PDB file of N, CA and C in Angstrom:
ATOM      1  N   UNK U   1       5.012  -0.808   2.361  1.00 80.00           N
ATOM      2  CA  UNK U   1       4.468  -0.133   1.192  1.00 80.00           C
ATOM      3  C   UNK U   1       4.940  -0.887  -0.040  1.00 80.00           C
ATOM      4  N   UNK U   2       4.027  -1.123  -0.962  1.00 80.00           N
ATOM      5  CA  UNK U   2       4.415  -1.801  -2.197  1.00 80.00           C
ATOM      6  C   UNK U   2       5.106  -0.805  -3.137  1.00 80.00           C
ATOM      7  N   UNK U   3       5.825  -1.334  -4.105  1.00 82.00           N
ATOM      8  CA  UNK U   3       6.482  -0.479  -5.095  1.00 82.00           C
ATOM      9  C   UNK U   3       5.438   0.311  -5.873  1.00 82.00           C
ATOM     10  N   UNK U   4       4.294  -0.297  -6.152  1.00 86.00           N
ATOM     11  CA  UNK U   4       3.196   0.389  -6.838  1.00 86.00           C
ATOM     12  C   UNK U   4       2.718   1.584  -6.029  1.00 86.00           C
ATOM     13  N   UNK U   5       2.549   1.394  -4.715  1.00 88.00           N
ATOM     14  CA  UNK U   5       2.102   2.490  -3.850  1.00 88.00           C
ATOM     15  C   UNK U   5       3.131   3.608  -3.791  1.00 88.00           C
ATOM     16  N   UNK U   6       4.415   3.253  -3.769  1.00 87.00           N
ATOM     17  CA  UNK U   6       5.469   4.265  -3.717  1.00 87.00           C
ATOM     18  C   UNK U   6       5.464   5.123  -4.983  1.00 87.00           C
ATOM     19  N   UNK U   7       5.325   4.483  -6.144  1.00 88.00           N
ATOM     20  CA  UNK U   7       5.301   5.232  -7.401  1.00 88.00           C
ATOM     21  C   UNK U   7       4.029   6.064  -7.499  1.00 88.00           C
ATOM     22  N   UNK U   8       2.901   5.535  -7.028  1.00 91.00           N
ATOM     23  CA  UNK U   8       1.649   6.300  -7.026  1.00 91.00           C
ATOM     24  C   UNK U   8       1.784   7.540  -6.146  1.00 91.00           C
ATOM     25  N   UNK U   9       2.499   7.424  -5.036  1.00 91.00           N
ATOM     26  CA  UNK U   9       2.720   8.558  -4.149  1.00 91.00           C
ATOM     27  C   UNK U   9       3.554   9.636  -4.844  1.00 91.00           C
ATOM     28  N   UNK U  10       4.583   9.222  -5.580  1.00 90.00           N
ATOM     29  CA  UNK U  10       5.401  10.184  -6.336  1.00 90.00           C
ATOM     30  C   UNK U  10       4.538  10.868  -7.394  1.00 90.00           C
ATOM     31  N   UNK U  11       3.689  10.097  -8.078  1.00 90.00           N
ATOM     32  CA  UNK U  11       2.789  10.675  -9.083  1.00 90.00           C
ATOM     33  C   UNK U  11       1.900  11.738  -8.452  1.00 90.00           C
ATOM     34  N   UNK U  12       1.313  11.435  -7.292  1.00 92.00           N
ATOM     35  CA  UNK U  12       0.435  12.396  -6.605  1.00 92.00           C
ATOM     36  C   UNK U  12       1.180  13.667  -6.232  1.00 92.00           C
ATOM     37  N   UNK U  13       2.408  13.521  -5.750  1.00 90.00           N
ATOM     38  CA  UNK U  13       3.210  14.686  -5.381  1.00 90.00           C
ATOM     39  C   UNK U  13       3.514  15.554  -6.606  1.00 90.00           C
ATOM     40  N   UNK U  14       3.827  14.926  -7.741  1.00 89.00           N
ATOM     41  CA  UNK U  14       4.088  15.687  -8.961  1.00 89.00           C
ATOM     42  C   UNK U  14       2.836  16.421  -9.434  1.00 89.00           C
ATOM     43  N   UNK U  15       1.677  15.742  -9.352  1.00 89.00           N
ATOM     44  CA  UNK U  15       0.426  16.391  -9.743  1.00 89.00           C
ATOM     45  C   UNK U  15       0.129  17.583  -8.838  1.00 89.00           C
ATOM     46  N   UNK U  16       0.363  17.437  -7.546  1.00 90.00           N
ATOM     47  CA  UNK U  16       0.133  18.535  -6.603  1.00 90.00           C
ATOM     48  C   UNK U  16       1.080  19.697  -6.889  1.00 90.00           C
ATOM     49  N   UNK U  17       2.339  19.393  -7.193  1.00 89.00           N
ATOM     50  CA  UNK U  17       3.306  20.445  -7.522  1.00 89.00           C
ATOM     51  C   UNK U  17       2.903  21.174  -8.793  1.00 89.00           C
ATOM     52  N   UNK U  18       2.367  20.433  -9.768  1.00 86.00           N
ATOM     53  CA  UNK U  18       1.932  21.054 -11.019  1.00 86.00           C
ATOM     54  C   UNK U  18       0.782  22.032 -10.755  1.00 86.00           C
ATOM     55  N   UNK U  19      -0.195  21.591  -9.973  1.00 87.00           N
ATOM     56  CA  UNK U  19      -1.322  22.478  -9.647  1.00 87.00           C
ATOM     57  C   UNK U  19      -0.845  23.694  -8.858  1.00 87.00           C
ATOM     58  N   UNK U  20       0.102  23.481  -7.961  1.00 87.00           N
ATOM     59  CA  UNK U  20       0.612  24.584  -7.148  1.00 87.00           C
ATOM     60  C   UNK U  20       1.398  25.608  -7.944  1.00 87.00           C
ATOM     61  N   UNK U  21       1.904  25.224  -9.113  1.00 85.00           N
ATOM     62  CA  UNK U  21       2.677  26.141  -9.937  1.00 85.00           C
ATOM     63  C   UNK U  21       1.857  26.919 -10.954  1.00 85.00           C
ATOM     64  N   UNK U  22       0.563  26.577 -11.072  1.00 83.00           N
ATOM     65  CA  UNK U  22      -0.266  27.275 -12.053  1.00 83.00           C
ATOM     66  C   UNK U  22      -0.331  28.772 -11.741  1.00 83.00           C
ATOM     67  N   UNK U  23      -0.156  29.583 -12.790  1.00 82.00           N
ATOM     68  CA  UNK U  23      -0.230  31.029 -12.636  1.00 82.00           C
ATOM     69  C   UNK U  23       1.048  31.658 -12.104  1.00 82.00           C
ATOM     70  N   UNK U  24       2.067  30.876 -11.839  1.00 82.00           N
ATOM     71  CA  UNK U  24       3.328  31.418 -11.319  1.00 82.00           C
ATOM     72  C   UNK U  24       4.204  31.880 -12.473  1.00 82.00           C
ATOM     73  N   UNK U  25       4.994  32.909 -12.227  1.00 80.00           N
ATOM     74  CA  UNK U  25       5.851  33.465 -13.268  1.00 80.00           C
ATOM     75  C   UNK U  25       6.974  32.500 -13.653  1.00 80.00           C
ATOM     76  N   UNK U  26       7.555  31.845 -12.686  1.00 78.00           N
ATOM     77  CA  UNK U  26       8.646  30.911 -12.957  1.00 78.00           C
ATOM     78  C   UNK U  26       8.060  29.512 -13.133  1.00 78.00           C
ATOM     79  N   UNK U  27       8.419  28.858 -14.247  1.00 77.00           N
ATOM     80  CA  UNK U  27       7.941  27.526 -14.567  1.00 77.00           C
ATOM     81  C   UNK U  27       9.118  26.556 -14.578  1.00 77.00           C
ATOM     82  N   UNK U  28       8.847  25.298 -14.292  1.00 81.00           N
ATOM     83  CA  UNK U  28       9.871  24.259 -14.321  1.00 81.00           C
ATOM     84  C   UNK U  28       9.432  23.140 -15.244  1.00 81.00           C
ATOM     85  N   UNK U  29      10.308  22.735 -16.134  1.00 80.00           N
ATOM     86  CA  UNK U  29      10.075  21.544 -16.950  1.00 80.00           C
ATOM     87  C   UNK U  29      10.536  20.366 -16.108  1.00 80.00           C
ATOM     88  N   UNK U  30       9.730  19.340 -16.028  1.00 82.00           N
ATOM     89  CA  UNK U  30      10.103  18.161 -15.251  1.00 82.00           C
ATOM     90  C   UNK U  30      10.885  17.228 -16.160  1.00 82.00           C
ATOM     91  N   UNK U  31      12.094  16.901 -15.743  1.00 85.00           N
ATOM     92  CA  UNK U  31      12.911  15.951 -16.494  1.00 85.00           C
ATOM     93  C   UNK U  31      12.720  14.562 -15.925  1.00 85.00           C
ATOM     94  N   UNK U  32      13.699  13.722 -16.120  1.00 88.00           N
ATOM     95  CA  UNK U  32      13.622  12.371 -15.586  1.00 88.00           C
ATOM     96  C   UNK U  32      13.547  12.409 -14.067  1.00 88.00           C
ATOM     97  N   UNK U  33      12.768  11.525 -13.517  1.00 89.00           N
ATOM     98  CA  UNK U  33      12.657  11.388 -12.071  1.00 89.00           C
ATOM     99  C   UNK U  33      13.295  10.051 -11.711  1.00 89.00           C
ATOM    100  N   UNK U  34      14.366  10.106 -10.929  1.00 90.00           N
ATOM    101  CA  UNK U  34      15.075   8.888 -10.528  1.00 90.00           C
ATOM    102  C   UNK U  34      14.683   8.530  -9.101  1.00 90.00           C
ATOM    103  N   UNK U  35      14.236   7.316  -8.918  1.00 88.00           N
ATOM    104  CA  UNK U  35      13.850   6.824  -7.600  1.00 88.00           C
ATOM    105  C   UNK U  35      14.720   5.624  -7.263  1.00 88.00           C
ATOM    106  N   UNK U  36      15.314   5.658  -6.091  1.00 88.00           N
ATOM    107  CA  UNK U  36      16.109   4.524  -5.611  1.00 88.00           C
ATOM    108  C   UNK U  36      15.405   3.928  -4.405  1.00 88.00           C
ATOM    109  N   UNK U  37      15.141   2.634  -4.461  1.00 86.00           N
ATOM    110  CA  UNK U  37      14.446   1.948  -3.382  1.00 86.00           C
ATOM    111  C   UNK U  37      15.260   0.768  -2.881  1.00 86.00           C
ATOM    112  N   UNK U  38      15.121   0.486  -1.611  1.00 86.00           N
ATOM    113  CA  UNK U  38      15.546  -0.790  -1.053  1.00 86.00           C
ATOM    114  C   UNK U  38      14.269  -1.598  -0.953  1.00 86.00           C
ATOM    115  N   UNK U  39      14.247  -2.761  -1.579  1.00 82.00           N
ATOM    116  CA  UNK U  39      13.023  -3.558  -1.591  1.00 82.00           C
ATOM    117  C   UNK U  39      13.280  -4.951  -1.056  1.00 82.00           C
ATOM    118  N   UNK U  40      12.214  -5.540  -0.579  1.00 83.00           N
ATOM    119  CA  UNK U  40      12.236  -6.935  -0.167  1.00 83.00           C
ATOM    120  C   UNK U  40      11.315  -7.679  -1.120  1.00 83.00           C
ATOM    121  N   UNK U  41      11.789  -8.789  -1.627  1.00 77.00           N
ATOM    122  CA  UNK U  41      10.998  -9.597  -2.544  1.00 77.00           C
ATOM    123  C   UNK U  41      10.510 -10.812  -1.778  1.00 77.00           C
ATOM    124  N   UNK U  42       9.193 -11.044  -1.827  1.00 74.00           N
ATOM    125  CA  UNK U  42       8.611 -12.183  -1.110  1.00 74.00           C
ATOM    126  C   UNK U  42       7.800 -13.023  -2.085  1.00 74.00           C
ATOM    127  N   UNK U  43       7.930 -14.323  -1.955  1.00 73.00           N
ATOM    128  CA  UNK U  43       7.140 -15.240  -2.777  1.00 73.00           C
ATOM    129  C   UNK U  43       5.885 -15.597  -2.007  1.00 73.00           C
ATOM    130  N   UNK U  44       4.731 -15.411  -2.660  1.00 70.00           N
ATOM    131  CA  UNK U  44       3.464 -15.744  -2.023  1.00 70.00           C
ATOM    132  C   UNK U  44       2.894 -17.000  -2.648  1.00 70.00           C
ATOM    133  N   UNK U  45       2.206 -17.796  -1.844  1.00 72.00           N
ATOM    134  CA  UNK U  45       1.581 -19.016  -2.335  1.00 72.00           C
ATOM    135  C   UNK U  45       0.078 -18.872  -2.223  1.00 72.00           C
ATOM    136  N   UNK U  46      -0.640 -19.795  -2.806  1.00 71.00           N
ATOM    137  CA  UNK U  46      -2.098 -19.749  -2.739  1.00 71.00           C
ATOM    138  C   UNK U  46      -2.689 -19.340  -4.066  1.00 71.00           C
ATOM    139  N   UNK U  47      -3.934 -18.877  -4.015  1.00 70.00           N
ATOM    140  CA  UNK U  47      -4.673 -18.533  -5.232  1.00 70.00           C
ATOM    141  C   UNK U  47      -3.996 -17.427  -6.035  1.00 70.00           C
ATOM    142  N   UNK U  48      -3.391 -16.470  -5.349  1.00 69.00           N
ATOM    143  CA  UNK U  48      -2.730 -15.365  -6.050  1.00 69.00           C
ATOM    144  C   UNK U  48      -1.219 -15.459  -5.863  1.00 69.00           C
ATOM    145  N   UNK U  49      -0.685 -16.638  -6.161  1.00 66.00           N
ATOM    146  CA  UNK U  49       0.744 -16.887  -5.987  1.00 66.00           C
ATOM    147  C   UNK U  49       1.566 -16.002  -6.914  1.00 66.00           C
ATOM    148  N   UNK U  50       2.761 -15.673  -6.484  1.00 73.00           N
ATOM    149  CA  UNK U  50       3.664 -14.871  -7.298  1.00 73.00           C
ATOM    150  C   UNK U  50       4.637 -14.120  -6.414  1.00 73.00           C
ATOM    151  N   UNK U  51       5.405 -13.267  -7.029  1.00 70.00           N
ATOM    152  CA  UNK U  51       6.367 -12.456  -6.296  1.00 70.00           C
ATOM    153  C   UNK U  51       5.758 -11.106  -5.956  1.00 70.00           C
ATOM    154  N   UNK U  52       5.993 -10.646  -4.754  1.00 72.00           N
ATOM    155  CA  UNK U  52       5.560  -9.321  -4.320  1.00 72.00           C
ATOM    156  C   UNK U  52       6.806  -8.524  -3.979  1.00 72.00           C
ATOM    157  N   UNK U  53       6.804  -7.248  -4.360  1.00 73.00           N
ATOM    158  CA  UNK U  53       7.936  -6.365  -4.094  1.00 73.00           C
ATOM    159  C   UNK U  53       7.473  -5.294  -3.128  1.00 73.00           C
ATOM    160  N   UNK U  54       8.157  -5.171  -1.989  1.00 74.00           N
ATOM    161  CA  UNK U  54       7.802  -4.204  -0.954  1.00 74.00           C
ATOM    162  C   UNK U  54       8.964  -3.253  -0.723  1.00 74.00           C
ATOM    163  N   UNK U  55       8.655  -1.958  -0.652  1.00 83.00           N
ATOM    164  CA  UNK U  55       9.670  -0.954  -0.365  1.00 83.00           C
ATOM    165  C   UNK U  55       9.964  -0.989   1.123  1.00 83.00           C
ATOM    166  N   UNK U  56      11.236  -0.981   1.475  1.00 81.00           N
ATOM    167  CA  UNK U  56      11.661  -1.012   2.859  1.00 81.00           C
ATOM    168  C   UNK U  56      11.881   0.421   3.323  1.00 81.00           C
ATOM    169  N   UNK U  57      11.199   0.816   4.384  1.00 71.00           N
ATOM    170  CA  UNK U  57      11.376   2.170   4.908  1.00 71.00           C
ATOM    171  C   UNK U  57      12.665   2.236   5.715  1.00 71.00           C
ATOM    172  N   UNK U  58      13.178   3.437   5.888  1.00 60.00           N
ATOM    173  CA  UNK U  58      14.438   3.621   6.612  1.00 60.00           C
ATOM    174  C   UNK U  58      14.353   3.040   8.020  1.00 60.00           C
ATOM    175  N   UNK U  59      13.239   3.217   8.704  1.00 57.00           N
ATOM    176  CA  UNK U  59      13.077   2.714  10.061  1.00 57.00           C
ATOM    177  C   UNK U  59      12.987   1.206  10.137  1.00 57.00           C
ATOM    178  N   UNK U  60      12.540   0.590   9.058  1.00 52.00           N
ATOM    179  CA  UNK U  60      12.352  -0.856   9.073  1.00 52.00           C
ATOM    180  C   UNK U  60      13.618  -1.612   8.703  1.00 52.00           C
ATOM    181  N   UNK U  61      14.627  -0.930   8.181  1.00 50.00           N
ATOM    182  CA  UNK U  61      15.839  -1.623   7.749  1.00 50.00           C
ATOM    183  C   UNK U  61      16.481  -2.429   8.868  1.00 50.00           C
ATOM    184  N   UNK U  62      16.547  -1.859  10.059  1.00 50.00           N
ATOM    185  CA  UNK U  62      17.175  -2.562  11.171  1.00 50.00           C
ATOM    186  C   UNK U  62      16.366  -3.794  11.566  1.00 50.00           C
ATOM    187  N   UNK U  63      15.051  -3.730  11.464  1.00 53.00           N
ATOM    188  CA  UNK U  63      14.179  -4.829  11.864  1.00 53.00           C
ATOM    189  C   UNK U  63      14.261  -6.021  10.923  1.00 53.00           C
ATOM    190  N   UNK U  64      14.625  -5.796   9.667  1.00 48.00           N
ATOM    191  CA  UNK U  64      14.645  -6.896   8.714  1.00 48.00           C
ATOM    192  C   UNK U  64      16.072  -7.263   8.300  1.00 48.00           C
ATOM    193  N   UNK U  65      17.013  -7.039   9.186  1.00 47.00           N
ATOM    194  CA  UNK U  65      18.410  -7.306   8.870  1.00 47.00           C
ATOM    195  C   UNK U  65      18.640  -8.764   8.497  1.00 47.00           C
ATOM    196  N   UNK U  66      17.796  -9.671   9.001  1.00 50.00           N
ATOM    197  CA  UNK U  66      17.969 -11.083   8.707  1.00 50.00           C
ATOM    198  C   UNK U  66      17.318 -11.492   7.386  1.00 50.00           C
ATOM    199  N   UNK U  67      16.674 -10.569   6.698  1.00 60.00           N
ATOM    200  CA  UNK U  67      16.059 -10.851   5.408  1.00 60.00           C
ATOM    201  C   UNK U  67      16.913 -10.255   4.302  1.00 60.00           C
ATOM    202  N   UNK U  68      16.640 -10.663   3.081  1.00 72.00           N
ATOM    203  CA  UNK U  68      17.407 -10.162   1.943  1.00 72.00           C
ATOM    204  C   UNK U  68      16.675  -8.997   1.281  1.00 72.00           C
ATOM    205  N   UNK U  69      17.394  -7.894   1.110  1.00 78.00           N
ATOM    206  CA  UNK U  69      16.835  -6.751   0.402  1.00 78.00           C
ATOM    207  C   UNK U  69      17.629  -6.533  -0.880  1.00 78.00           C
ATOM    208  N   UNK U  70      17.007  -5.827  -1.810  1.00 79.00           N
ATOM    209  CA  UNK U  70      17.615  -5.552  -3.103  1.00 79.00           C
ATOM    210  C   UNK U  70      17.461  -4.073  -3.409  1.00 79.00           C
ATOM    211  N   UNK U  71      18.410  -3.529  -4.159  1.00 84.00           N
ATOM    212  CA  UNK U  71      18.312  -2.137  -4.600  1.00 84.00           C
ATOM    213  C   UNK U  71      17.631  -2.109  -5.954  1.00 84.00           C
ATOM    214  N   UNK U  72      16.672  -1.203  -6.097  1.00 83.00           N
ATOM    215  CA  UNK U  72      15.964  -1.028  -7.357  1.00 83.00           C
ATOM    216  C   UNK U  72      16.010   0.444  -7.715  1.00 83.00           C
ATOM    217  N   UNK U  73      16.390   0.739  -8.954  1.00 87.00           N
ATOM    218  CA  UNK U  73      16.385   2.115  -9.436  1.00 87.00           C
ATOM    219  C   UNK U  73      15.321   2.215 -10.525  1.00 87.00           C
ATOM    220  N   UNK U  74      14.406   3.148 -10.368  1.00 85.00           N
ATOM    221  CA  UNK U  74      13.321   3.359 -11.322  1.00 85.00           C
ATOM    222  C   UNK U  74      13.490   4.755 -11.903  1.00 85.00           C
ATOM    223  N   UNK U  75      13.446   4.868 -13.225  1.00 88.00           N
ATOM    224  CA  UNK U  75      13.511   6.166 -13.887  1.00 88.00           C
ATOM    225  C   UNK U  75      12.174   6.423 -14.571  1.00 88.00           C
ATOM    226  N   UNK U  76      11.557   7.543 -14.240  1.00 85.00           N
ATOM    227  CA  UNK U  76      10.270   7.922 -14.805  1.00 85.00           C
ATOM    228  C   UNK U  76      10.430   9.218 -15.591  1.00 85.00           C
ATOM    229  N   UNK U  77       9.691   9.364 -16.675  1.00 85.00           N
ATOM    230  CA  UNK U  77       9.647  10.612 -17.425  1.00 85.00           C
ATOM    231  C   UNK U  77       8.196  11.085 -17.388  1.00 85.00           C
ATOM    232  N   UNK U  78       7.867  12.011 -16.478  1.00 87.00           N
ATOM    233  CA  UNK U  78       6.485  12.452 -16.329  1.00 87.00           C
ATOM    234  C   UNK U  78       5.962  13.153 -17.576  1.00 87.00           C
ATOM    235  N   UNK U  79       4.789  12.708 -18.034  1.00 85.00           N
ATOM    236  CA  UNK U  79       4.130  13.333 -19.172  1.00 85.00           C
ATOM    237  C   UNK U  79       2.652  13.467 -18.866  1.00 85.00           C
ATOM    238  N   UNK U  80       2.012  14.393 -19.569  1.00 83.00           N
ATOM    239  CA  UNK U  80       0.560  14.579 -19.448  1.00 83.00           C
ATOM    240  C   UNK U  80      -0.050  14.520 -20.842  1.00 83.00           C
ATOM    241  N   UNK U  81      -1.337  14.198 -20.893  1.00 83.00           N
ATOM    242  CA  UNK U  81      -2.047  14.163 -22.162  1.00 83.00           C
ATOM    243  C   UNK U  81      -2.613  15.550 -22.413  1.00 83.00           C
ATOM    244  N   UNK U  82      -2.181  16.160 -23.502  1.00 83.00           N
ATOM    245  CA  UNK U  82      -2.628  17.504 -23.860  1.00 83.00           C
ATOM    246  C   UNK U  82      -3.185  17.463 -25.281  1.00 83.00           C
ATOM    247  N   UNK U  83      -4.506  17.520 -25.387  1.00 86.00           N
ATOM    248  CA  UNK U  83      -5.135  17.496 -26.705  1.00 86.00           C
ATOM    249  C   UNK U  83      -4.898  16.208 -27.464  1.00 86.00           C
ATOM    250  N   UNK U  84      -4.805  15.102 -26.760  1.00 86.00           N
ATOM    251  CA  UNK U  84      -4.599  13.809 -27.408  1.00 86.00           C
ATOM    252  C   UNK U  84      -3.149  13.447 -27.623  1.00 86.00           C
ATOM    253  N   UNK U  85      -2.226  14.318 -27.238  1.00 85.00           N
ATOM    254  CA  UNK U  85      -0.795  14.040 -27.374  1.00 85.00           C
ATOM    255  C   UNK U  85      -0.156  13.971 -25.998  1.00 85.00           C
ATOM    256  N   UNK U  86       0.790  13.064 -25.828  1.00 83.00           N
ATOM    257  CA  UNK U  86       1.550  12.987 -24.579  1.00 83.00           C
ATOM    258  C   UNK U  86       2.736  13.926 -24.693  1.00 83.00           C
ATOM    259  N   UNK U  87       2.814  14.878 -23.772  1.00 84.00           N
ATOM    260  CA  UNK U  87       3.870  15.895 -23.790  1.00 84.00           C
ATOM    261  C   UNK U  87       4.558  15.938 -22.434  1.00 84.00           C
ATOM    262  N   UNK U  88       5.765  16.497 -22.425  1.00 83.00           N
ATOM    263  CA  UNK U  88       6.504  16.639 -21.177  1.00 83.00           C
ATOM    264  C   UNK U  88       5.698  17.449 -20.177  1.00 83.00           C
ATOM    265  N   UNK U  89       5.714  17.024 -18.939  1.00 81.00           N
ATOM    266  CA  UNK U  89       4.997  17.730 -17.885  1.00 81.00           C
ATOM    267  C   UNK U  89       5.785  18.953 -17.450  1.00 81.00           C
ATOM    268  N   UNK U  90       5.064  19.991 -17.118  1.00 77.00           N
ATOM    269  CA  UNK U  90       5.661  21.191 -16.542  1.00 77.00           C
ATOM    270  C   UNK U  90       4.990  21.464 -15.220  1.00 77.00           C
ATOM    271  N   UNK U  91       5.735  22.045 -14.313  1.00 76.00           N
ATOM    272  CA  UNK U  91       5.168  22.474 -13.043  1.00 76.00           C
ATOM    273  C   UNK U  91       4.681  23.896 -13.259  1.00 76.00           C
ATOM    274  N   UNK U  92       3.400  24.064 -13.543  1.00 69.00           N
ATOM    275  CA  UNK U  92       2.817  25.374 -13.805  1.00 69.00           C
ATOM    276  C   UNK U  92       1.843  25.308 -14.957  1.00 69.00           C
ATOM    277  N   UNK U  93       1.595  26.460 -15.577  1.00 56.00           N
ATOM    278  CA  UNK U  93       0.630  26.569 -16.661  1.00 56.00           C
ATOM    279  C   UNK U  93       1.114  25.876 -17.925  1.00 56.00           C
ATOM    280  N   UNK U  94       0.168  25.666 -18.841  1.00 53.00           N
ATOM    281  CA  UNK U  94       0.525  25.149 -20.156  1.00 53.00           C
ATOM    282  C   UNK U  94       1.361  26.197 -20.881  1.00 53.00           C
ATOM    283  N   UNK U  95       2.282  25.750 -21.712  1.00 52.00           N
ATOM    284  CA  UNK U  95       3.095  26.672 -22.502  1.00 52.00           C
ATOM    285  C   UNK U  95       2.819  26.402 -23.976  1.00 52.00           C
ATOM    286  N   UNK U  96       2.834  27.442 -24.826  1.00 54.00           N
ATOM    287  CA  UNK U  96       2.442  27.262 -26.222  1.00 54.00           C
ATOM    288  C   UNK U  96       3.436  26.455 -27.050  1.00 54.00           C
ATOM    289  N   UNK U  97       4.727  26.577 -26.819  1.00 59.00           N
ATOM    290  CA  UNK U  97       5.723  25.913 -27.647  1.00 59.00           C
ATOM    291  C   UNK U  97       6.365  24.758 -26.898  1.00 59.00           C
ATOM    292  N   UNK U  98       6.031  23.565 -27.284  1.00 57.00           N
ATOM    293  CA  UNK U  98       6.623  22.373 -26.684  1.00 57.00           C
ATOM    294  C   UNK U  98       7.520  21.705 -27.715  1.00 57.00           C
ATOM    295  N   UNK U  99       8.592  21.082 -27.273  1.00 57.00           N
ATOM    296  CA  UNK U  99       9.465  20.387 -28.225  1.00 57.00           C
ATOM    297  C   UNK U  99       8.739  19.186 -28.833  1.00 57.00           C
ATOM    298  N   UNK U 100       9.126  18.835 -30.046  1.00 63.00           N
ATOM    299  CA  UNK U 100       8.556  17.676 -30.711  1.00 63.00           C
ATOM    300  C   UNK U 100       9.080  16.421 -30.030  1.00 63.00           C
ATOM    301  N   UNK U 101       8.176  15.511 -29.727  1.00 60.00           N
ATOM    302  CA  UNK U 101       8.564  14.267 -29.087  1.00 60.00           C
ATOM    303  C   UNK U 101       8.887  13.223 -30.147  1.00 60.00           C
ATOM    304  N   UNK U 102       9.834  12.327 -29.864  1.00 60.00           N
ATOM    305  CA  UNK U 102      10.155  11.278 -30.832  1.00 60.00           C
ATOM    306  C   UNK U 102       8.989  10.296 -30.948  1.00 60.00           C
ATOM    307  N   UNK U 103       8.865   9.687 -32.119  1.00 66.00           N
ATOM    308  CA  UNK U 103       7.842   8.654 -32.316  1.00 66.00           C
ATOM    309  C   UNK U 103       8.318   7.376 -31.664  1.00 66.00           C
ATOM    310  N   UNK U 104       7.453   6.745 -30.898  1.00 61.00           N
ATOM    311  CA  UNK U 104       7.783   5.481 -30.217  1.00 61.00           C
ATOM    312  C   UNK U 104       7.046   4.348 -30.902  1.00 61.00           C
ATOM    313  N   UNK U 105       7.742   3.250 -31.123  1.00 56.00           N
ATOM    314  CA  UNK U 105       7.089   2.062 -31.669  1.00 56.00           C
ATOM    315  C   UNK U 105       6.129   1.506 -30.643  1.00 56.00           C
ATOM    316  N   UNK U 106       4.955   1.148 -31.058  1.00 46.00           N
ATOM    317  CA  UNK U 106       3.953   0.654 -30.123  1.00 46.00           C
ATOM    318  C   UNK U 106       3.873  -0.842 -30.165  1.00 46.00           C
TER     319      UNK U 106
END
């Protein structure tokens, strides 16, 4: 699995959790999401040469003991677009009072 696929999977799970929380009395604000991966970096040649990063699954670790793996920590802050503004994601319904977000240089 590529690192892109792993992060896309986390995104899908968060979206599913958000939909599952709609209409529920208890709501959760999603804070930082920390992901720790063991990855293998491979150099590819040819027309699309470059480095590829692959997430190593727990079962595959023993099989690739002779290869070099690296630890990667990714921190994500889930947000959604609400009325043209990016706001913190919540697991559940929209809430009327959201904290003001800092301005980011673009």
